Structure formats: C-alpha cells, structure tokens
C-alpha cells in the first residue's frame, strides 16, 4: 500500500477543492476535525457543501468564514450553548452570503450515508412521518414497501466528495483505529469518494494490525493521513483529552456580532499558521489541563491462532 | 427542601421512566432525569444516546454533551448512530425525551424555525434526532419553558411529529406521553389533544391557561405536581454539583 | 440488569421451542455454536427453521437428526470437504424427512437480517440480477427505485425467533465481547426476537465494560448466557483454539450413508451428556493440540477521560 | 520444473490479479492465487473475504476456510459480511474468483443443483457469496474441472449470472473475464460468448472442443497457456506445503 502520510495542509490542498461536498463531525460532539476545518478556512476554499449530523461549532465557523454554500445536516449550533450565530446570520440575513440548508434528521442523514456506503440509491424508513422535514426535503420521498404494501419514506443516498475524520491512531498507510462513540463514522468513510484521516498519532503498522476489529478505517479507502495532535480541540478525543467546555462558552460569548466573529476568526484561525500555532495561542497550561485525568485501558483480546 | 423549577422538571421527567425500559436520553435536563431514575425507582433502565453510546450506569460526572469522555468510559456498548436509531425503528425504545422551541395542541414540536409577530424568521438548530425519537419511540416526553408563544395552537413547522393522521401503521404505537413545562405537566387524550394533568407548586391552573396559546382542556382530576422528593433532589445535586443545568 | 446466566441445557429448553426459527453459524466457518446445536438435537426439538449464511456441518447434523423442517441459507455443506450428506439425503430423498430449502445468497441473507435489524420490511439491492436464486425466491421481489427509477431487487426482512452466538467472553448479564471475523453477527443479534450467548468464559462485568466497542452484543438484547468452553469445536474461536480440520474430514468420511450417520450421531451427540462429555470423548490430548499456539494480543486502547 | 494441473490453474488465476486491486478471494485455489500474486506481480493487492476479513498480507499458513485463525491474526480489518458485500455493491471490488459445478456458453455458473441424464437431481451446497460476486464485481474468474457435463450450453440453474440481458444499468460493468479449467482458459467476446483463449500444455484445442458442451469458438490467436514460472511454483509450494489443494 502506498504511503499517504502528509501534512494537513497538503491533504486539504489536494483533496478539498472548491465546490466539494465535505463530511465533517461524523462522530457528533467528539473527535470533530477542527484542525482540518481551520486549514480549509485558511486555504480559503469556497462553495463547499458541508455534510454531517450534528456539527457543533465547526460548521458555524466555516459558514462565518465564507467557505460554505450549502449545509446538509440535522442540527447546526453550539451543543452546549444553543444557537450558532454565523449559521443564523447566513440563513436569516445572508451574511457573509446566502446559505442553502437541506434539513435532515439524524436518522435520515445516517441512512443517506448508509445508502451510499451500501452502494444503493436509497434506503427505506419509517422515520419522519408527519414531519415538515420529510415534506420539505428533496432527499426524502414517499415509497410503497414491497411485500407489505405499507407507505414508508425513502431517503436518497449521499456520497460526500471527501470525508474528514479524526482518529486516535493510524499507520502511514491510513489504516486507523477509532474508539469510543462512532456516530456515523463507518458509513461516512465508506460512502465517501475520498477520505482524509487526521490522527492524534501515527503508529507502527503492527500496532494497528494487532487489533483488526478496531480498524474501522481500512487504509485502501484513505487518500491522505496527517498527524495532528490535539487536532480535535475543543472537542474531546477519548483516551487523549477531554472537551474544553469553557472554549464553547467563550465562542458563544464572543461571536454574537459579525465584527466580533471576524476578530475571533483572525485570532484563532487566520492569524495562526497551523494547529501548532493554535495550540501555542491556547497555552500549554490549558492544553495540559484537558489531558486525560484517569486512564481506563481496555482489557486485551487475543488474536492469536 | 427548597428546589428550583428545573429540579422539579427533572424529577417529573425521571418519574416517566419505568424500570427496565430502554430510554433515548438526550442531554440537559433529561440526562439528569435518567440519572435520577437510575438512582431511585428504575435501576435497570438502559440509556441510549444517538452518538452510538449505550449505558446502564450513569456517567461518573456531569456531561455537557453525550460524546463527553465520561459518557464513554465504562459504557455498556459503543455502537454507531445507525445501530442506535435502528433500536428506535424496530420498536425497542420505550421512551425518548425531547426539548423544543414550540409545542402545540397535538404535541407537535418545532425546533427548526420560528417567526415572530412581525414575520421575522429565527433559524433554530434543527431536528438532530428529535424527529426520529418523536416518530419512532413508543412514547416521548417533551420539556419546555412555559411561555405563551412557545405553546401555539399550531407550530410553525413540525420538526417532530406529535399526534396526527400519520399515527397509523408502524407509527400508531408512538406519540407524546407528556409535556413537562416550567409551569405544568400536560398529557394527551385518546384523541391526541393535550390537557392539563398537573400544575406545579406556586402556579395555578388559571396561570397555565393564560400562558397557553389555545383553550387548553383541564382534566377533572388535575392536581398539583408532586414536588421533588429528598431522594430525587439528592440525586440531582450529586450529579449536577454546580447546578449548570438545574439552577 | 437481571442475571441471565444458566446452563446451555436450560437456555435451549427455555428459548428454542419446537417450530422456532433459529439463526446459527452467523460468523460463517468460525465460532459456530456446535455445543448449542448438539443440545438442541439431544432435547429432540422438531420442525425448526434454520437460518444462516454458511453453516458448515452443523446444519447437516441437525437436519440428519430430524430437527429441521426448513433451511434458509446461502450454502449448506462441509466447507473444507464439499457436500454434506444429510442435507443431500433430505433434499434428494426426503430422509429422514422432507426439507424445505429457501435459497439465498450470502448478501441477500445478510440484507434480510439487516432489514430486520433496522426494523424495516425490506432492503433494496442490485445483487442477484439474472440469477435463478432471485427468480425462485419468495423473499426477493422486483422493485423500482425511487429517485433513479432503476429496476432493482428488494429482499424481505428475516427476524429469527432466536439467534444463538458463540462469544469469546461475556458477563453474567449477557454483555459479550466478540472479536475476529464478525460475519452477520451484529445484524443477526439485532434482528432476533431472543438471543442466546454461549461464551468461552464468563468474566467480571468490568472486563466487558473496559472496552465498549468490543461489546457487539449488549446484554439487554440477551435472554440467556451460558459458559461452555470449547463450545464451538470443531470450528475455531480466535484467541482460544484453532479449527479441528481433521474432524471435518472424519465427519465427511463417516457420514456417507444413513446408518453411518446414525452411528456418528450416537457416538458424538446422543451418547454424550453435554459438552463436557463430548470433550471427554475427543480426548484431552486432542483438545490441547488445538489450543492457540502463538498469542497475538491487541494493543490496548485508552477509554479514560 | 514439473507441476500439477492445479498448480497451473493457480498460476493462471494469479495472473488475473492486477497490482493494487481489491479482490474477493474465495477459498481453495483462488486463495493460493492471491498469495502467489501478492508474492510476485501484485504486492499491493487487497484481499476481501465475505466473512468480514480484509487482508493486505497473506496469512502465515495454509487456510482451509476463510475464518481459520491465521486469516484473522494480523488482518487489515475485521468487518462484517455486510460491509464486505457493500464494497462489492458500490463497485470497489475489481475482481472475484468463483468455483462452480457447471459453467455455460455465456459464463453463467451453477452451484445449486444438477440433473443427470436420468433426471435424478443432485443438490449442491448453493450460492454462498458466488451470485453476489458474479453480479457485482467489476469482473470475475471461474475455475472448474474441464468435463463435458460441467460445460453445458446452458446451465440447469443460474446460481451466478454471467452475460445476459441483465447486464445493464448497475450490472453493465460486470461479468466473467475468464474461465480457467483443468484444460484451458476461456475468455468472452464483446457479445458475451465464451471462446478458447489458450489450451494448457499437454492438451490440444481438439481435446478442449471435444470436452465442451457447445461448439466453442476458438480465437485465431489461441495459444498454449504459459506454464507456471519457477517463482510462481515456489510461492505455491511455500504456502500449500502439503499440497492439500494443489496436488
């Protein structure tokens, strides 16, 4: 397998073109690839379609930075604090520009990715019956079920151009171990045309091969893998660091107006070179305070024969 | 013992959980309700989180999101969202909790967008898993701040379906069981219309009616909501030590 | 959670009634619950429907023992040796009695279980186009896809009355760790009305809770859990013992005729009391020779926070 | 170097694998072909096994089934069957190998049941994943024992589809690329009819034709199948040390 190890800058430049559809935040509130999103903002990509069930504040930042033309999601906001102001400004006032929102539910978005992962154009479901989400969505149609004749709904497959995931550890070929809550990660990886893995650490292939059930991302589906420690901050990475709750509160308090957001953007994204710069701004003491306080190691499994 | 309105809501929500049930938990107050239920009358309840986590023990500390580290440590199982939603769809989830910006006469919820009197639209975060839980759980309970504009006769947008003509076939088994507000607990008639089941201590039936956007039916058996017990308050405060969600 | 720990005899007596549909062999050639199948034969259950993709010789034994009225499967035989004689005798000559065979492909069977696991009456697929399997099957129908209008096939959901799985380790509540090839296990567990877990070992709940991603069987779906070491012999259990290849060869050579099979059945199933008796017949030396020769431990993962 | 018919078939099968391809491996001879290809011209090929296993290195010892312990130890990934079949369905699998009891003029395979001249039916094990691989892989290769009754003009039962009217839409991209028998290699015309591509050393075109159940077309470029190379034989024998599958 070819080596795909590169910097995050290279990965984004090569595999996230203007106009691409990009799945991010596929594990919901944890392991959100903030470093990757920030790199996309720094490189000034435009007209992206963002795909993800619950994006927490990363989608809000990318919308505010002007990268986004469309959002396909079930929930866009700040999970701990409520509203996300850039999302609201874009939808309500067209600032910084108009935003097309395709509303999904968590389940219909999961099914849309699952359909693409399975290689079928749709999947049937009972959810969203009676909901305006179903009535308004171009991705949800009525369906009469074979065998039973029931009225159901069909959810259209979504195949993102690129899925970006944060993994705990990966080898240089992109084979990656991910643990904790998986969200829609398995389907988002299989549904995508390309996959970028952002890993907390690059490890030897034998570490990954020691536990093939943990390898939820097989390297042959991966286009690029970058090592970015603390790449998901302020979201948590199980076994590495905790959620920086205070950061979400600060973001909420300091991005209420467009000028405030612009200052925030300059401070935290445009004005830093990369994730190292970002972490420097955050400060070592804060970084250290987020690290895992109490280790909880998995009991080993024997893959011997 | 003194308590806050949020603590009363948590206690009322906890009592909706029956022992042994599989419950879609959600965050904020319902999460704490799950912890209270586990520590009081429902020790065998299993919690499902749409990020893929199942728990049969409460997390060791307060959660701000369902994906916080402590919710994973010692979890019963970490699956995918699809597998958790599949539990819902195949009828294995007894109860789900939901928040909303608006709840209407038939228990429909809106968390997508609202319009004010001047016609200005405010965009809300959206469904998340709320629509799925409302559609597919055997029953659901909504929590909201009791203000007249939040209880319109008809929501602007049905993010999460309550009672309506769609409650046939597979969806016949679901629907709202209760709406727990800051002032009252509403339940639903067999015809799917909300009625006042209890008003909280410190409010009156008249105050509830005055703050509801349609002529709310009142049960002849309407009574005062029982306040949280000492045991319930202890469980709430042991978990939300700083009162982040419940002060 | 209630304790569900019991003997395999109790589990089978309580949860595998005559006429039940039973999924077995869901991990294909490994971790086949032979001990459970043998207990079903000893208890003389009748008119069962067996469900499984590739059953190796367990289905053949249960058919030969007269327990089975119908097989819903993609492949019935002896994987290493070819034909399974009881299956052939039942289909070709109605011995010991007639057998109804519903042919599936591996994928359509996986989809049928997946549909039931998802709680929908069918799933769409492109497979089996042009095949007699699709043309003949009551479980496969034509379908016009929403959105694209393509002609596809729909596979009907299958929800077994009980799924029996062999797990490496489980706690007394039935929470079970399974690793290695999973086959259709996850869907077979979620699709079933009841689940019986047969574990190589019962371990403390904290062992299971140390690795929630390994807990592919959550206990609240499990009706009974039994500890049966070497319960999958002659099939392998990763990390515990290897496949007894010679046993499959012997079975092939000694069950060619009905009287030969009857003698085999008496020797290995009817004439032994339980799995302990079976292993006694097998002999300690042979048991020991199958044990894992070279351990290969998974590198630990940190679930701390 | 001397070699067995099975060794020739393995070498011929190995040459069908291109470097970097994702290959549905199967057991017996194709498994060994995958090992040979990995050790010779296709070091980056990835093997998919329908039990859920992906490998990019050969197992450390001979396998009798795809679920044998050594196939799991050091695997690239252990998924579910559904996930492996999904790779097939979404067009990520370049090549699959299949065995069969019968192969016909248009590359249809039968592994479900056969009838002899007297009408007596013999029940075979069935499709397993064969139908799925034949339908959905970008191309497939069948291996079989070259006997006239195994190569009928039309199979009794189409377990696994070759070329036919169903090769449109999503299935247009698939179909048989080759049939490797104990006597010959057949390939397929653009119209989907088999023709003789090469006959093995020690047989003749006439012998192949005499043992085929329809008037087999012969390519004007038909030649002798190249024998296994020294390197290929070394790889075969290092893996199947006892010659369980290849003697």
Coordinates of C-alpha atoms in Angstrom, one line a residue, chain A:
Chain A
X1 CA 0.0 0.0 0.0
X2 CA 1.3 3.4 -0.9
X3 CA 2.4 5.9 1.8
X4 CA -0.2 8.6 2.2
X5 CA 1.4 10.4 5.1
X6 CA 1.5 14.1 4.6
X7 CA 0.8 17.4 6.3
X8 CA -2.7 18.5 6.9
X9 CA -2.0 21.5 4.7
X10 CA -1.1 19.2 1.8
X11 CA -4.1 16.9 2.4
X12 CA -6.6 19.8 2.3
X13 CA -4.9 21.4 -0.7
X14 CA -5.0 18.1 -2.7
X15 CA -8.4 16.7 -1.7
X16 CA -10.7 19.5 -0.7
X17 CA -11.3 21.5 -3.9
X18 CA -13.7 24.5 -4.2
X19 CA -17.2 23.2 -4.6
X20 CA -16.6 19.9 -2.9
X21 CA -19.0 18.2 -0.5
X22 CA -17.3 17.5 2.7
X23 CA -18.5 15.3 5.6
X24 CA -17.2 16.5 9.0
X25 CA -18.1 15.9 12.6
X26 CA -19.3 12.4 11.8
X27 CA -18.8 11.3 15.5
X28 CA -21.1 14.1 16.6
X29 CA -19.7 16.1 19.5
X30 CA -16.5 14.3 19.9
X31 CA -13.5 14.0 17.6
X32 CA -14.6 16.8 15.4
X33 CA -11.7 17.6 13.0
X34 CA -11.4 21.2 13.9
X35 CA -7.8 21.4 12.7
X36 CA -8.9 20.3 9.3
X37 CA -11.8 22.7 9.2
X38 CA -9.5 25.6 10.2
X39 CA -7.0 24.6 7.5
X40 CA -9.8 24.7 4.9
X41 CA -10.7 28.2 6.2
X42 CA -7.1 29.3 5.9
X43 CA -6.7 28.0 2.4
X44 CA -9.9 29.9 1.5
X45 CA -11.9 27.1 -0.1
X46 CA -15.2 28.3 -1.4
X47 CA -18.7 27.0 -2.3
X48 CA -18.4 23.9 -0.1
X49 CA -21.3 21.7 0.8
X50 CA -20.9 20.6 4.4
X51 CA -22.4 17.2 5.4
X52 CA -22.8 16.0 9.0
X53 CA -25.4 15.1 11.5
X54 CA -24.6 17.4 14.4
X55 CA -21.6 19.7 13.7
X56 CA -21.3 21.6 16.9
X57 CA -19.4 24.9 16.2
X58 CA -17.1 23.8 13.4
X59 CA -19.8 24.3 10.7
X60 CA -20.6 27.7 12.2
X61 CA -17.0 28.8 11.9
X62 CA -16.7 27.6 8.3
X63 CA -20.0 29.3 7.4
X64 CA -18.8 32.5 9.0
X65 CA -15.6 32.3 7.2
X66 CA -17.4 32.3 3.8
X67 CA -16.4 28.8 2.7
X68 CA -19.9 27.3 2.6
X69 CA -22.7 27.4 0.0
X70 CA -24.8 24.6 1.4
X71 CA -25.3 22.6 4.6
X72 CA -26.8 19.2 4.7
X73 CA -27.3 18.5 8.4
X74 CA -29.7 17.5 11.1
X75 CA -28.6 20.1 13.7
X76 CA -26.3 23.2 13.4
X77 CA -25.5 25.0 16.6
X78 CA -23.4 25.0 19.7
X79 CA -24.4 21.9 21.5
X80 CA -23.7 23.2 25.0
X81 CA -24.8 26.8 24.5
X82 CA -27.6 26.6 21.9
X83 CA -27.6 28.8 18.8
X84 CA -24.6 29.3 16.5
X85 CA -24.6 32.9 15.3
X86 CA -22.9 32.6 11.9
X87 CA -25.4 29.9 10.9
X88 CA -28.2 32.2 11.9
X89 CA -26.7 35.2 10.2
X90 CA -26.3 33.3 7.0
X91 CA -29.8 31.9 7.0
X92 CA -31.6 34.9 8.3
X93 CA -29.7 37.8 6.7
X94 CA -27.4 36.2 4.0
X95 CA -24.2 37.2 5.9
X96 CA -21.5 36.7 4.8
X97 CA -23.6 35.2 2.0
X98 CA -26.7 33.2 1.4
X99 CA -26.7 29.6 2.6
X100 CA -28.7 26.8 1.3
X101 CA -29.9 24.5 4.1
X102 CA -31.0 20.9 3.5
X103 CA -32.7 19.8 6.7
X104 CA -32.3 16.2 7.7
X105 CA -32.9 14.3 10.9
X106 CA -30.0 12.4 12.5
X107 CA -31.5 9.2 11.3
X108 CA -32.3 10.3 7.7
X109 CA -28.7 11.6 7.4
X110 CA -27.3 8.4 8.8
X111 CA -29.5 6.5 6.3
X112 CA -28.4 8.7 3.4
X113 CA -24.7 7.9 4.2
X114 CA -25.5 4.3 4.8
X115 CA -27.2 4.0 1.4
X116 CA -24.1 5.4 -0.3
X117 CA -21.9 3.1 1.8
X118 CA -24.1 0.1 0.7
X119 CA -24.0 1.3 -2.9
X120 CA -27.8 1.7 -3.3
X121 CA -29.6 4.9 -4.4
X122 CA -31.9 5.0 -1.4
X123 CA -33.0 3.2 1.8
X124 CA -36.5 2.8 3.3
X125 CA -37.5 4.1 6.7
X126 CA -40.5 4.8 8.9
X127 CA -39.0 7.9 10.5
X128 CA -40.1 11.5 9.7
X129 CA -43.7 10.5 9.1
X130 CA -45.8 13.6 9.8
X131 CA -42.8 15.9 9.9
X132 CA -42.1 19.0 7.8
X133 CA -38.6 17.8 7.4
X134 CA -39.8 15.0 5.2
X135 CA -42.3 17.1 3.5
X136 CA -39.8 19.8 2.5
X137 CA -36.7 17.7 1.8
X138 CA -35.6 16.9 -1.8
X139 CA -33.8 13.9 -0.3
X140 CA -36.9 12.2 1.2
X141 CA -39.6 10.7 -1.0
X142 CA -42.7 8.6 -0.4
X143 CA -42.4 4.9 -1.1
X144 CA -44.7 1.9 -1.0
X145 CA -43.0 -1.1 0.5
X146 CA -42.7 -4.3 -1.4
X147 CA -44.1 -7.4 0.4
X148 CA -46.2 -5.4 3.0
X149 CA -47.6 -2.5 0.8
X150 CA -47.0 -0.1 3.6
X151 CA -46.5 3.6 3.0
X152 CA -42.9 4.4 4.0
X153 CA -40.3 7.0 3.1
X154 CA -37.2 6.6 1.0
X155 CA -34.0 8.5 1.8
X156 CA -31.7 9.4 -1.0
X157 CA -28.1 8.3 -0.9
X158 CA -25.4 11.0 -0.1
X159 CA -21.9 10.3 -1.2
X160 CA -19.6 13.1 0.0
X161 CA -16.6 14.0 -2.2
X162 CA -14.5 13.8 0.9
X163 CA -15.0 12.6 4.5
X164 CA -12.6 14.0 7.0
X165 CA -12.2 12.1 10.3
X166 CA -10.2 12.4 13.4
X167 CA -8.8 9.1 14.5
X168 CA -6.9 8.2 17.7
X169 CA -4.1 6.4 15.8
X170 CA -3.2 5.4 12.3
X171 CA -0.4 3.9 10.4
X172 CA 1.3 5.5 7.5
X173 CA -1.0 3.7 5.0
X174 CA -4.0 5.3 6.6
X175 CA -5.3 2.2 8.5
X176 CA -6.8 3.8 11.5
X177 CA -8.1 2.8 14.9
X178 CA -11.0 4.7 16.3
X179 CA -12.8 4.0 19.5
X180 CA -15.5 5.5 21.7
X181 CA -18.7 6.7 20.2
X182 CA -18.6 6.1 16.4
X183 CA -21.6 8.2 15.3
X184 CA -21.9 7.9 11.5
X185 CA -18.2 7.4 11.0
X186 CA -18.3 3.9 9.4
X187 CA -20.8 4.9 6.8
X188 CA -19.3 8.3 6.2
X189 CA -16.0 6.7 5.5
X190 CA -17.5 4.0 3.2
X191 CA -19.8 6.5 1.5
X192 CA -17.1 9.0 0.5
X193 CA -15.2 9.2 -2.7
X194 CA -12.1 10.1 -0.7
X195 CA -11.2 10.0 2.9
X196 CA -8.7 12.2 4.9
X197 CA -7.6 10.8 8.3
X198 CA -6.3 13.2 10.9
X199 CA -4.7 11.2 13.6
X200 CA -3.6 12.0 17.1
X201 CA -0.6 9.9 16.5
X202 CA 1.0 7.9 13.7
X203 CA 1.9 4.5 15.0
X204 CA 3.7 1.4 13.6
X205 CA 1.6 -0.8 11.3
X206 CA 1.9 -3.7 13.8
X207 CA 0.0 -1.7 16.4
X208 CA -2.9 -1.3 14.0
X209 CA -2.7 -4.9 12.8
X210 CA -2.7 -6.1 16.4
X211 CA -6.5 -5.4 16.6
X212 CA -8.2 -5.6 13.2
X213 CA -11.7 -5.1 14.8
X214 CA -10.5 -1.6 15.9
X215 CA -9.5 -0.8 12.3
X216 CA -12.8 0.8 11.3
X217 CA -11.0 2.7 8.6
X218 CA -9.1 0.4 6.2
X219 CA -6.2 2.3 4.6
X220 CA -7.2 1.4 1.0
X221 CA -10.1 3.8 1.3
X222 CA -7.9 6.6 2.6
X223 CA -6.3 9.2 0.3
X224 CA -4.2 11.1 2.9
X225 CA -3.3 10.7 6.6
X226 CA -1.9 13.5 8.7
X227 CA -0.6 13.5 12.2
X228 CA -2.1 16.4 14.2
X229 CA -2.0 16.0 18.0
X230 CA -4.9 17.8 19.7
X231 CA -6.4 18.2 16.2
X232 CA -10.0 17.9 17.5
X233 CA -9.7 20.6 20.3
X234 CA -12.1 21.9 21.7
X235 CA -14.0 18.6 21.1
X236 CA -12.7 15.6 23.0
X237 CA -10.8 12.5 21.8
X238 CA -11.3 9.5 24.0
X239 CA -8.1 8.5 25.8
X240 CA -6.3 11.6 24.7
X241 CA -8.0 14.7 26.0
X242 CA -11.3 16.0 27.3
X243 CA -13.8 18.5 26.0
X244 CA -12.8 22.1 26.5
X245 CA -16.2 23.2 27.7
X246 CA -15.0 26.7 28.6
X247 CA -14.0 27.2 24.9
X248 CA -17.5 26.6 23.7
X249 CA -18.8 29.2 26.2
X250 CA -16.2 31.7 25.1
X251 CA -17.0 31.1 21.5
X252 CA -20.7 31.7 22.2
X253 CA -20.0 34.9 24.1
X254 CA -17.5 36.4 21.6
X255 CA -19.2 35.7 18.2
X256 CA -22.6 37.3 18.8
X257 CA -22.0 40.0 16.2
X258 CA -20.3 39.8 12.8
X259 CA -17.4 42.1 13.8
X260 CA -16.9 40.0 17.0
X261 CA -16.7 36.9 14.9
X262 CA -14.3 38.5 12.5
X263 CA -12.0 39.3 15.4
X264 CA -12.3 35.7 16.7
X265 CA -11.6 34.3 13.2
X266 CA -8.4 36.4 13.0
X267 CA -7.3 35.4 16.5
X268 CA -7.9 31.7 16.3
X269 CA -7.6 30.7 12.6
X270 CA -6.3 33.2 10.1
X271 CA -3.7 34.6 12.5
X272 CA -2.2 31.3 13.3
X273 CA -0.2 29.2 10.9
X274 CA -1.3 25.8 11.8
X275 CA -2.5 23.7 14.7
X276 CA 0.8 24.2 16.5
X277 CA 0.2 27.9 16.3
X278 CA -3.3 27.4 17.6
X279 CA -2.1 25.4 20.5
X280 CA 0.5 28.0 21.3
X281 CA -2.2 30.6 21.5
X282 CA -4.2 28.2 23.7
X283 CA -1.3 27.9 26.0
X284 CA 0.4 24.8 27.4
X285 CA -1.3 25.0 30.8
X286 CA -4.7 24.8 29.2
X287 CA -3.7 22.0 26.9
X288 CA -2.3 20.1 29.9
X289 CA -5.4 20.7 31.9
X290 CA -7.5 18.9 29.2
X291 CA -5.4 15.8 29.1
X292 CA -7.0 12.5 30.3
X293 CA -7.0 12.6 34.1
X294 CA -7.8 8.9 34.7
X295 CA -6.7 6.2 32.2
X296 CA -9.0 3.3 31.6
X297 CA -7.3 0.7 29.5
X298 CA -9.2 -1.9 27.5
X299 CA -8.6 -5.4 28.6
X300 CA -6.6 -7.1 25.9
X301 CA -8.0 -9.6 23.4
X302 CA -6.0 -12.4 21.9
X303 CA -5.9 -12.5 18.1
X304 CA -3.6 -15.5 18.2
X305 CA -4.1 -18.8 16.5

